[in-house]
Amino acid sequence: MTDQEIRAEAERRASDRTDQEIIRKTLDEGVQTVWDRFALQQPQCGFGQLGVCCNNCAMGPCRIDPFGGKTSLGVCGANVDTIVARNLLDDLSVGAAAHSDHGREVVQVLLETAEGHGQGYQIKDVEKLHRLATEYGIQTDGRATNDIAKDLALGILEEYGTIKNRIQLAERAPEQTKEIWRKTGIMPRSIDREIVEAMHRIHMGVDADYVNLLLHAMRTSLSDGWGGSMAATECSDILFGTPTPLTSITNLATLSRDRVNIVLHGHNPLLSQMIVNVAEDPELKRMAEEKGAKGINLVGMCCTGNELLMRSGIPLAGSFFDQELAIATGAVEAMVVDYQCIYHSIPLTAGCYHTKVFTTSTKGKISGTIYKEFKPENARDTAHEIIKLAIENFPNRNPDRVRIPERPMKVMAGFSEETIRKALGGTYKPLIDAIVAGTIRGCVGIVGCNNPRIKQDYGHITLAKELIKRNILVVETGCSAIACGKAGLLVPEAADLAGEGLASVCRLLGIPPVLHMGSCVDCSRILVLAANIAKELGVGIGDLPIGGAAPEWYSQKAISIGTYFVSSGVYTVLGIPPKIFGSSNVLNLLADGVKGITNSAFAVEPDPLKTADLLEAEINRKRKALNI
Ligand code: BF8
């Protein structure tokens, strides 16, 4: 490739200047990345893209001719609707399981901390602990914090397999929304149960009714959003503090030229937050200096990065597509991962440089990495050991191969639901008044990932800019928030890009027009925000002038998020087509039929500008119905 071709290719792959710079380096050095692997996989299987192949049993794999013909049934007799709906439920359940199992680990650490076994953990947000305990009917007056925490942790853990047939946190939804769930039979009964039942229904010879399968998909997603994910958010807040606004920096320029760089990547804050605490140890700093470094530089990646940014202001190196690029700067001594969204080939990338990759979860091992098992009872020791090994790796850095971009971008983050409410004076009334007056037209949650089908971050940034221009407030989580952070939209000055009404509110409050609400499990914060606004207005979530979008999603978790948004009443536009186009029945139900249930539906639109049109039209429809 000529220099010019390399430049053009980098611009085709990513939006951010620092990402482009390092993509050029990978192309120069011949280091393989996600974009190369995607190109090598072309053309991808057309049957797979339509969702019409099934590999569930040993009579298969089967693939259905979506246009009828002789192969319109699998060997087991399943038709295209069953196969497409079953595949979707399968994907969604994997996503719900990932979120909820992450949640379970946080609750378990809360329990162990309360029992005095969690090494180095403590309960940081006692007020939130009391609030949740009250929701669960746990006595708080005159009781020790640890006793309350123990009862709460046990109460939440019990809901993973509860026989009481209800999840306490789902009670936070407005009455009108819960009534819809009850009437339709999609009120989640317990967290694990819905996922296990999904697996049962997918087995050959069980559920062959696509409507029934999709309704269960909705129920399973609700058990994630209002159950497992919400438990993860709430208990992480109790252990590490509820986020409040703070400023920090983002993009690949957050890596340091002269300090030991440790990238904290994955999803669960349990170990990474401990590494943040332990890195303060002066002894470790002294060790780093002995090795010729000026100290230790911790940076976050993906949702672990979001968790650390939200609570501790740790700089955020990037999103899903930045994990290889961070290593390719040649300046990363250690990448520490737990689970989810970690390329299985990451040790191969690391092998091109001096980077050591540490896996830490018994359920997320990757061969070619250094495995340091994290357990709550040895959390501090594990964190210490990993940092030490990273420091020892510093002299192996090859200065000739290091390239760190200049100029990190400033970001403001930390917008938990509680913080937003406090900023408004303790009630949503000012926001509701602004929405009623039309100063702010509505609110959209943009969430989700990167996907090589679209230029990195282009969908997130373009959509967010277009919405704020139209006076629609944007809230974000996950890699979407990182994309907009890198693009300079998460600072109060970005109000200059917003429409007059939204800009005036942002300037008054000193907040950005795009609010960073956290990691992907923190989409639960968006649910609580919507629920509380709906309750103040005396309506259901489906009546609110709000929407959701996942312009660049790739993950099964995003399917679960999108589905619990729609099931809760939030119209949601997907930028990447889900694998359901082989069944017009499944497609019609999700894009239209479901409206009759939740007053919301899915739409698919790859163009972010047209996505903004769809969301604005939906907001206007709901405003009209509310007479505002
Ligand atoms: O949970 S947005 S690429 S990092 S799946 Fe993954 Fe998608 Fe990023 Fe976080 Ni969420």
XYZ file of C-alpha atoms and ligand atoms in Angstrom:
638
model
C 0.000 0.000 0.000
C 1.265 3.504 -0.746
C 1.236 6.128 1.982
C -1.760 7.702 0.340
C -3.629 4.391 0.243
C -2.815 3.752 3.886
C -4.121 7.190 4.830
C -7.331 6.635 2.842
C -7.853 3.200 4.378
C -7.403 4.545 7.915
C -9.959 7.267 7.193
C -12.348 4.653 5.830
C -11.990 2.567 8.989
C -12.309 5.101 11.796
C -13.546 8.613 12.560
C -11.176 9.592 15.339
C -7.842 11.225 14.486
C -5.869 9.233 17.088
C -7.455 5.955 15.950
C -6.563 6.749 12.350
C -2.977 7.463 13.317
C -2.537 4.068 14.944
C -4.475 2.245 12.217
C -1.884 3.652 9.805
C 0.805 2.206 12.067
C -0.830 -1.259 12.015
C -1.071 -1.124 8.231
C 2.561 -0.057 8.002
C 3.730 -2.795 10.341
C 1.418 -5.486 8.959
C -0.338 -6.052 12.288
C -3.735 -7.670 11.781
C -6.810 -5.967 13.245
C -10.565 -6.478 13.299
C -10.972 -4.674 9.955
C -8.552 -7.068 8.252
C -10.294 -10.116 9.676
C -13.654 -8.745 8.562
C -12.355 -8.257 5.010
C -10.928 -11.787 4.999
C -14.327 -13.212 5.940
C -16.056 -11.709 2.895
C -18.389 -12.723 1.435
C -20.181 -13.741 4.626
C -22.881 -16.422 4.558
C -26.140 -14.987 3.212
C -28.218 -17.632 4.987
C -26.585 -16.731 8.297
C -27.270 -13.054 7.788
C -30.954 -13.783 7.279
C -31.046 -15.926 10.423
C -32.308 -18.989 8.522
C -29.683 -21.563 9.463
C -29.984 -23.803 12.474
C -27.217 -25.826 14.058
C -29.116 -26.761 17.203
C -29.179 -30.541 16.799
C -27.285 -33.425 15.257
C -29.777 -33.842 12.409
C -28.556 -30.460 11.172
C -27.059 -28.075 10.317
C -30.035 -27.032 8.211
C -30.608 -23.931 6.198
C -34.005 -22.804 5.091
C -34.812 -21.352 1.724
C -36.489 -18.110 2.786
C -38.333 -17.954 -0.541
C -40.176 -21.225 -0.046
C -38.955 -24.037 -2.275
C -38.139 -27.601 -1.277
C -36.002 -26.728 1.744
C -38.592 -24.646 3.571
C -38.405 -26.968 6.601
C -35.433 -28.145 8.661
C -34.936 -31.894 9.205
C -36.810 -31.570 12.531
C -39.712 -29.901 10.717
C -39.058 -26.370 11.997
C -40.130 -23.657 9.597
C -38.380 -20.401 8.888
C -40.352 -18.406 11.496
C -39.452 -20.860 14.246
C -35.803 -20.957 13.248
C -35.413 -17.187 13.009
C -37.271 -16.551 16.289
C -35.357 -19.320 18.040
C -31.997 -17.964 16.855
C -32.948 -14.503 18.054
C -34.023 -15.804 21.460
C -30.761 -17.730 21.657
C -28.655 -14.619 20.954
C -30.683 -12.481 23.311
C -30.393 -15.015 26.136
C -26.618 -15.107 25.753
C -26.577 -11.330 26.115
C -28.937 -11.351 29.091
C -26.829 -14.064 30.725
C -23.625 -12.065 30.235
C -25.090 -8.969 31.894
C -26.826 -10.853 34.654
C -23.904 -13.095 35.522
C -21.685 -10.013 35.753
C -24.351 -8.618 38.102
C -24.299 -11.776 40.185
C -20.551 -11.461 40.756
C -20.944 -7.907 42.007
C -23.728 -8.920 44.399
C -21.620 -11.830 45.619
C -18.726 -9.493 46.396
C -21.161 -7.229 48.240
C -22.129 -10.258 50.317
C -18.537 -11.272 50.977
C -17.633 -7.691 51.877
C -20.528 -7.582 54.334
C -19.300 -10.852 55.831
C -15.766 -9.460 56.130
C -14.130 -11.718 53.476
C -13.716 -9.236 50.622
C -10.066 -8.159 50.623
C -9.830 -4.378 50.360
C -13.510 -3.758 49.578
C -15.801 -1.521 51.576
C -19.293 -0.130 51.305
C -18.944 3.329 49.860
C -22.498 4.502 49.294
C -24.321 3.786 52.536
C -27.226 6.022 51.559
C -27.881 3.987 48.436
C -27.551 0.780 50.432
C -30.289 2.011 52.767
C -32.488 3.095 49.878
C -32.251 -0.307 48.198
C -32.710 -2.147 51.477
C -35.943 -0.223 52.020
C -37.128 -1.231 48.533
C -36.480 -4.840 49.504
C -38.357 -4.441 52.796
C -35.187 -4.845 54.861
C -35.074 -3.150 58.255
C -32.378 -0.444 58.391
C -33.037 1.481 61.623
C -30.305 1.023 64.191
C -28.631 -1.793 62.256
C -24.970 -2.112 61.317
C -24.141 -1.328 57.674
C -22.685 -4.783 57.074
C -25.802 -6.511 58.418
C -28.014 -4.500 56.075
C -25.652 -5.155 53.156
C -25.687 -8.871 53.866
C -29.498 -9.013 53.874
C -29.679 -6.967 50.697
C -27.094 -9.088 48.869
C -28.916 -12.263 49.877
C -32.231 -10.713 48.841
C -30.908 -9.892 45.358
C -29.032 -13.170 44.937
C -32.226 -14.997 45.774
C -33.931 -13.289 42.833
C -31.650 -15.054 40.393
C -33.663 -18.193 41.018
C -36.537 -16.951 43.072
C -39.760 -18.858 43.465
C -41.708 -15.772 44.491
C -42.175 -15.037 40.743
C -41.163 -11.423 40.782
C -38.054 -9.251 40.747
C -38.132 -6.398 43.221
C -36.237 -3.924 41.016
C -38.824 -4.338 38.231
C -41.311 -2.780 40.647
C -39.592 0.521 39.857
C -41.385 0.647 36.506
C -44.490 2.839 36.356
C -47.786 1.089 37.090
C -49.011 1.545 33.489
C -45.905 -0.205 32.133
C -46.148 -3.051 34.635
C -49.798 -3.514 33.739
C -48.780 -4.069 30.094
C -46.198 -6.654 31.184
C -48.751 -8.447 33.362
C -51.445 -8.463 30.694
C -49.051 -9.748 28.047
C -47.498 -12.286 30.389
C -43.972 -10.875 30.055
C -43.427 -9.677 33.635
C -40.017 -11.223 34.466
C -40.263 -13.882 37.164
C -36.620 -14.348 38.073
C -33.290 -13.652 36.449
C -31.876 -17.125 35.819
C -35.244 -18.713 35.247
C -36.043 -16.742 32.107
C -32.668 -17.624 30.588
C -32.973 -21.317 31.483
C -36.504 -21.382 30.126
C -35.263 -19.748 26.915
C -32.703 -22.533 26.527
C -35.446 -25.097 27.118
C -37.757 -23.529 24.540
C -34.966 -23.498 21.959
C -34.468 -27.268 22.276
C -35.842 -29.250 19.356
C -39.498 -30.098 19.728
C -40.409 -27.475 22.315
C -41.503 -23.962 21.295
C -42.406 -23.769 17.595
C -44.633 -20.688 17.779
C -42.678 -17.613 16.765
C -45.009 -15.251 18.665
C -44.613 -17.284 21.819
C -40.841 -17.383 21.355
C -40.636 -13.624 20.855
C -42.797 -12.886 23.879
C -40.440 -14.959 25.960
C -37.535 -13.052 24.427
C -39.152 -9.853 25.707
C -39.598 -11.329 29.177
C -35.989 -12.564 29.231
C -34.713 -9.138 28.207
C -36.754 -7.513 30.993
C -35.162 -9.860 33.514
C -31.828 -8.464 32.314
C -32.628 -4.741 32.189
C -34.753 -4.571 35.318
C -32.972 -7.472 37.029
C -29.389 -8.581 36.389
C -28.100 -5.364 34.826
C -29.844 -3.198 37.393
C -28.390 -5.324 40.194
C -24.917 -4.852 38.650
C -25.329 -1.092 38.522
C -26.835 -0.668 41.969
C -24.442 -2.955 43.814
C -21.410 -1.490 42.007
C -22.596 1.921 43.192
C -22.950 0.646 46.755
C -19.432 -0.820 46.702
C -17.576 1.845 44.723
C -19.769 4.926 44.973
C -22.590 6.366 42.861
C -21.070 8.437 40.049
C -21.139 12.229 40.218
C -19.986 14.627 37.491
C -16.253 14.794 36.920
C -13.880 15.591 34.103
C -11.205 13.459 32.548
C -9.655 12.710 29.159
C -10.105 10.173 26.384
C -8.625 8.695 23.162
C -5.310 6.928 22.502
C -3.370 10.016 23.544
C -4.187 9.068 27.145
C -1.333 6.540 26.949
C 1.878 7.808 28.457
C 5.326 8.102 26.887
C 7.245 7.822 30.132
C 5.056 5.909 32.573
C 4.091 2.233 32.788
C 0.837 1.911 30.816
C -1.746 -0.534 32.106
C -4.958 -0.899 30.090
C -7.970 -2.111 32.097
C -10.366 -3.781 29.694
C -13.569 -5.765 29.965
C -16.703 -5.123 31.991
C -16.702 -5.807 35.667
C -15.270 -3.112 37.971
C -14.425 -5.600 40.746
C -10.745 -6.164 39.914
C -10.078 -3.021 37.878
C -11.323 -0.743 40.654
C -9.004 -2.617 43.010
C -6.090 -2.027 40.621
C -6.967 1.681 40.688
C -6.822 1.683 44.485
C -3.650 -0.394 44.736
C -1.777 1.669 42.107
C -1.695 4.507 44.660
C 0.829 2.501 46.686
C 4.064 4.613 46.839
C 6.079 1.416 46.924
C 4.812 0.538 43.416
C 5.636 4.017 42.187
C 9.144 3.621 43.527
C 9.463 0.271 41.744
C 8.347 1.891 38.486
C 11.000 4.575 38.898
C 13.630 1.937 39.512
C 12.741 0.474 36.133
C 13.177 3.851 34.458
C 9.520 4.914 34.323
C 8.099 8.094 35.799
C 5.182 6.298 37.418
C 2.128 4.236 36.529
C -0.535 5.284 34.040
C -3.849 3.451 34.274
C -6.276 3.804 31.393
C -9.638 2.178 30.792
C -10.985 0.383 27.747
C -14.582 -0.500 26.808
C -17.072 -0.825 29.666
C -14.506 -1.447 32.408
C -13.115 1.866 31.221
C -16.553 3.444 31.515
C -16.982 2.130 35.063
C -13.598 3.575 36.086
C -14.165 6.866 34.315
C -17.604 7.326 35.874
C -16.476 6.765 39.453
C -12.755 7.596 39.563
C -12.111 9.808 36.532
C -9.588 7.309 35.125
C -8.675 8.319 31.528
C -10.411 6.263 28.864
C -8.184 5.004 26.053
C -11.021 3.876 23.834
C -13.813 1.538 22.871
C -14.243 -1.964 21.459
C -12.238 -1.244 18.288
C -9.414 0.411 20.210
C -8.163 -2.629 22.112
C -5.795 -3.694 19.339
C -4.873 -0.112 18.528
C -3.834 0.586 22.126
C -1.432 -2.354 21.975
C -0.205 -1.239 18.546
C 1.053 2.042 20.011
C 3.863 -0.154 21.308
C 3.542 1.541 24.685
C 1.302 -0.837 26.657
C 3.057 -2.873 29.329
C -0.054 -4.747 30.417
C -3.621 -5.245 29.310
C -5.784 -6.659 32.092
C -9.093 -8.206 31.056
C -11.981 -9.869 32.794
C -14.656 -10.785 30.264
C -16.867 -9.790 27.345
C -15.860 -7.948 24.174
C -12.249 -9.131 24.323
C -10.886 -10.388 21.008
C -9.743 -13.966 21.370
C -6.806 -13.027 19.160
C -5.592 -10.317 21.524
C -2.510 -12.371 22.582
C -1.500 -12.486 18.890
C -1.638 -8.696 18.697
C 0.233 -8.431 21.989
C 2.829 -10.870 20.598
C 3.765 -8.281 17.961
C 4.926 -5.985 20.778
C 6.072 -6.395 24.370
C 2.553 -6.211 25.878
C 1.550 -8.816 28.457
C -2.138 -9.733 28.523
C -3.590 -10.855 31.857
C -6.800 -12.843 32.019
C -8.355 -12.867 35.460
C -11.696 -14.642 35.366
C -12.172 -18.363 35.664
C -14.918 -18.066 33.050
C -12.841 -16.007 30.618
C -9.547 -17.755 29.925
C -7.696 -17.087 26.644
C -4.729 -19.219 25.706
C -1.534 -17.282 25.216
C -2.278 -14.923 28.109
C -1.012 -14.866 31.688
C -3.769 -16.102 33.970
C -4.022 -14.476 37.401
C -7.221 -15.641 38.961
C -9.156 -12.925 40.683
C -11.128 -13.834 43.811
C -12.674 -11.345 46.223
C -10.600 -12.748 49.072
C -7.311 -12.122 47.217
C -8.343 -9.077 45.169
C -5.745 -6.693 46.564
C -2.898 -9.198 46.277
C -3.841 -10.057 42.681
C -4.037 -6.380 41.765
C -0.637 -5.781 43.361
C 0.964 -8.701 41.561
C -0.370 -7.668 38.155
C 0.879 -4.106 38.564
C 4.289 -5.426 39.609
C 4.534 -7.627 36.526
C 3.521 -4.685 34.349
C 6.282 -2.564 35.889
C 8.834 -5.292 35.298
C 7.807 -5.300 31.647
C 8.589 -1.593 31.163
C 12.271 -2.077 30.158
C 11.062 -4.371 27.342
C 9.348 -1.458 25.611
C 11.023 -0.794 22.258
C 11.218 3.017 21.920
C 11.721 2.702 18.165
C 8.286 1.151 17.777
C 6.388 3.465 20.105
C 3.945 5.933 18.670
C 1.501 7.759 20.921
C -0.857 10.296 19.374
C -0.982 13.849 20.695
C -3.830 15.706 22.361
C -6.321 13.728 24.396
C -9.930 14.949 24.334
C -11.563 16.378 27.448
C -14.737 14.647 28.686
C -17.299 15.207 31.413
C -18.858 12.002 32.757
C -20.549 10.678 35.884
C -24.200 11.275 35.064
C -25.966 8.703 37.184
C -29.743 8.989 37.453
C -29.329 10.361 40.973
C -26.897 13.015 39.770
C -29.154 14.161 36.952
C -32.062 14.441 39.380
C -29.936 16.370 41.883
C -28.664 18.723 39.166
C -32.298 19.502 38.398
C -32.987 20.347 42.031
C -34.184 16.968 43.314
C -37.126 16.576 40.957
C -37.611 16.104 37.221
C -40.056 18.969 37.110
C -37.640 21.438 35.425
C -36.829 18.856 32.734
C -40.494 17.986 32.283
C -41.364 21.697 32.047
C -38.677 22.155 29.381
C -40.054 19.174 27.455
C -43.645 20.403 27.766
C -42.579 23.890 26.616
C -40.728 22.298 23.690
C -37.388 23.836 24.709
C -36.224 20.230 24.786
C -38.245 18.068 22.357
C -37.435 14.750 24.005
C -34.633 12.436 24.955
C -32.811 9.591 23.160
C -30.516 6.940 24.598
C -27.749 5.992 22.166
C -26.018 2.784 23.182
C -23.887 -0.060 21.917
C -20.743 -1.004 20.159
C -18.529 -0.693 17.103
C -19.040 -2.942 14.091
C -16.811 -3.214 10.995
C -19.919 -2.872 8.823
C -19.737 0.857 9.563
C -16.840 3.309 9.968
C -15.898 3.300 13.636
C -17.928 5.853 15.639
C -19.503 7.441 12.542
C -23.015 6.258 13.459
C -22.801 7.330 17.104
C -21.317 10.759 16.434
C -23.481 11.646 13.441
C -26.673 10.614 15.191
C -25.823 12.380 18.457
C -24.918 15.613 16.653
C -28.080 15.507 14.592
C -30.316 14.890 17.599
C -28.882 17.643 19.782
C -29.200 20.025 16.833
C -32.909 19.190 16.879
C -33.139 19.985 20.619
C -33.262 16.347 21.646
C -31.222 15.547 24.756
C -28.938 12.534 24.320
C -27.934 10.092 27.049
C -25.354 7.420 26.330
C -23.656 4.331 27.667
C -21.045 1.828 26.504
C -18.957 2.375 23.398
C -21.416 4.973 22.154
C -20.459 7.258 25.026
C -16.772 6.631 24.280
C -17.299 7.508 20.600
C -18.931 10.817 21.485
C -16.274 11.455 24.121
C -13.521 11.114 21.538
C -15.480 13.449 19.237
C -15.662 16.190 21.867
C -19.407 15.942 22.507
C -19.164 15.164 26.229
C -18.147 18.643 27.321
C -20.375 21.588 28.272
C -18.937 23.580 25.324
C -20.632 21.068 22.980
C -23.831 22.973 23.793
C -22.717 25.235 20.934
C -23.618 22.381 18.569
C -27.101 21.975 20.046
C -30.314 23.689 19.060
C -31.129 26.891 20.885
C -33.510 25.369 23.422
C -31.321 22.470 24.485
C -28.224 24.691 24.457
C -29.850 27.158 26.837
C -30.723 24.402 29.331
C -27.212 22.903 29.109
C -25.577 26.296 29.651
C -27.822 26.987 32.621
C -26.856 23.695 34.256
C -23.257 23.611 33.001
C -23.724 20.170 31.450
C -23.001 18.689 28.006
C -25.910 18.014 25.613
C -24.770 14.379 25.494
C -24.688 12.814 28.947
C -22.425 9.859 29.759
C -24.468 7.507 31.971
C -21.953 4.663 32.214
C -21.275 1.149 30.972
C -23.702 -1.130 29.136
C -25.168 -2.629 32.317
C -25.825 1.009 33.234
C -28.495 1.147 30.536
C -30.460 0.280 33.662
C -29.830 3.898 34.723
C -31.643 4.981 31.544
C -34.581 2.739 32.500
C -34.774 4.261 35.984
C -34.530 7.767 34.528
C -37.397 7.023 32.133
C -39.444 5.334 34.871
C -39.058 8.269 37.254
C -39.980 10.852 34.622
C -42.998 8.763 33.598
C -44.108 8.464 37.217
C -43.859 12.232 37.756
C -46.000 12.691 34.655
C -48.406 9.940 35.677
C -47.951 7.942 32.444
C -46.229 4.748 31.260
C -42.748 4.692 29.739
C -44.313 3.970 26.348
C -46.070 7.344 26.467
C -42.882 9.405 26.869
C -41.321 11.373 23.985
C -38.136 9.327 24.109
C -36.273 6.840 21.937
C -33.287 4.543 21.763
C -30.684 3.748 19.140
C -27.811 1.320 18.634
C -26.163 2.577 15.445
C -23.119 0.280 15.491
C -24.146 -2.677 17.649
C -22.523 -6.086 17.305
C -23.057 -7.963 20.571
C -25.729 -10.335 21.845
C -25.916 -8.050 24.886
C -27.073 -5.262 22.601
C -29.952 -7.465 21.399
C -31.056 -7.866 24.980
C -30.737 -4.119 25.646
C -32.674 -3.190 22.505
C -35.400 -5.667 23.392
C -35.796 -4.482 26.974
C -35.938 -0.917 25.680
C -38.769 -1.827 23.294
C -40.472 -4.035 25.889
C -40.353 -1.139 28.351
C -41.907 1.191 25.778
C -38.852 2.811 24.164
C -38.895 2.926 20.348
C -35.447 1.721 19.240
C -33.606 2.065 15.944
C -30.865 -0.395 15.036
C -28.147 0.727 12.640
C -27.019 -2.828 11.863
C -29.725 -5.232 10.605
C -30.383 -8.070 13.057
C -30.407 -11.591 11.624
C -34.170 -11.812 11.281
C -34.801 -10.763 7.689
C -35.394 -14.376 6.629
C -38.791 -14.337 8.361
C -41.267 -11.637 7.372
C -43.465 -12.710 10.280
C -40.733 -12.158 12.868
C -39.747 -8.909 11.193
C -43.301 -7.593 11.112
C -43.935 -8.471 14.713
C -40.833 -6.658 15.961
C -41.170 -3.660 13.658
C -44.900 -3.274 13.936
C -46.968 -5.842 15.856
C -45.239 -5.110 19.141
C -46.501 -1.517 18.935
C -49.923 -2.836 19.910
C -48.375 -4.128 23.123
C -45.836 -1.564 24.310
C -46.641 1.434 22.048
C -43.085 1.068 20.728
C -41.186 -1.036 18.239
C -37.887 -1.713 16.532
C -36.766 -0.038 13.329
C -33.686 -0.766 11.241
C -31.921 2.141 9.572
C -28.211 2.146 8.706
C -28.099 5.871 7.876
C -27.728 7.885 11.118
C -29.327 10.983 9.576
C -32.426 9.008 8.622
C -32.313 7.444 12.089
C -32.570 10.944 13.540
C -35.646 11.533 11.336
C -37.272 8.335 12.607
C -36.572 9.199 16.231
C -37.805 12.748 15.850
C -41.007 11.522 14.193
C -41.583 9.100 17.084
C -40.937 11.856 19.631
C -43.409 14.099 17.822
C -45.989 11.291 17.721
C -45.717 10.829 21.461
C -45.721 14.555 22.155
C -48.939 14.838 20.184
C -50.544 11.990 22.125
C -49.577 13.755 25.358
C -51.017 16.988 24.005
C -47.755 18.873 24.282
O -20.969 -3.870 27.083
S -20.939 -1.318 23.908
S -18.674 -3.401 22.318
S -17.748 -2.900 25.458
S -21.184 -4.835 24.181
Fe -18.891 -4.400 24.184
Fe -20.738 -3.219 22.836
Fe -18.752 -1.862 23.775
Fe -19.414 -2.915 26.813
Ni -21.585 -3.039 25.483
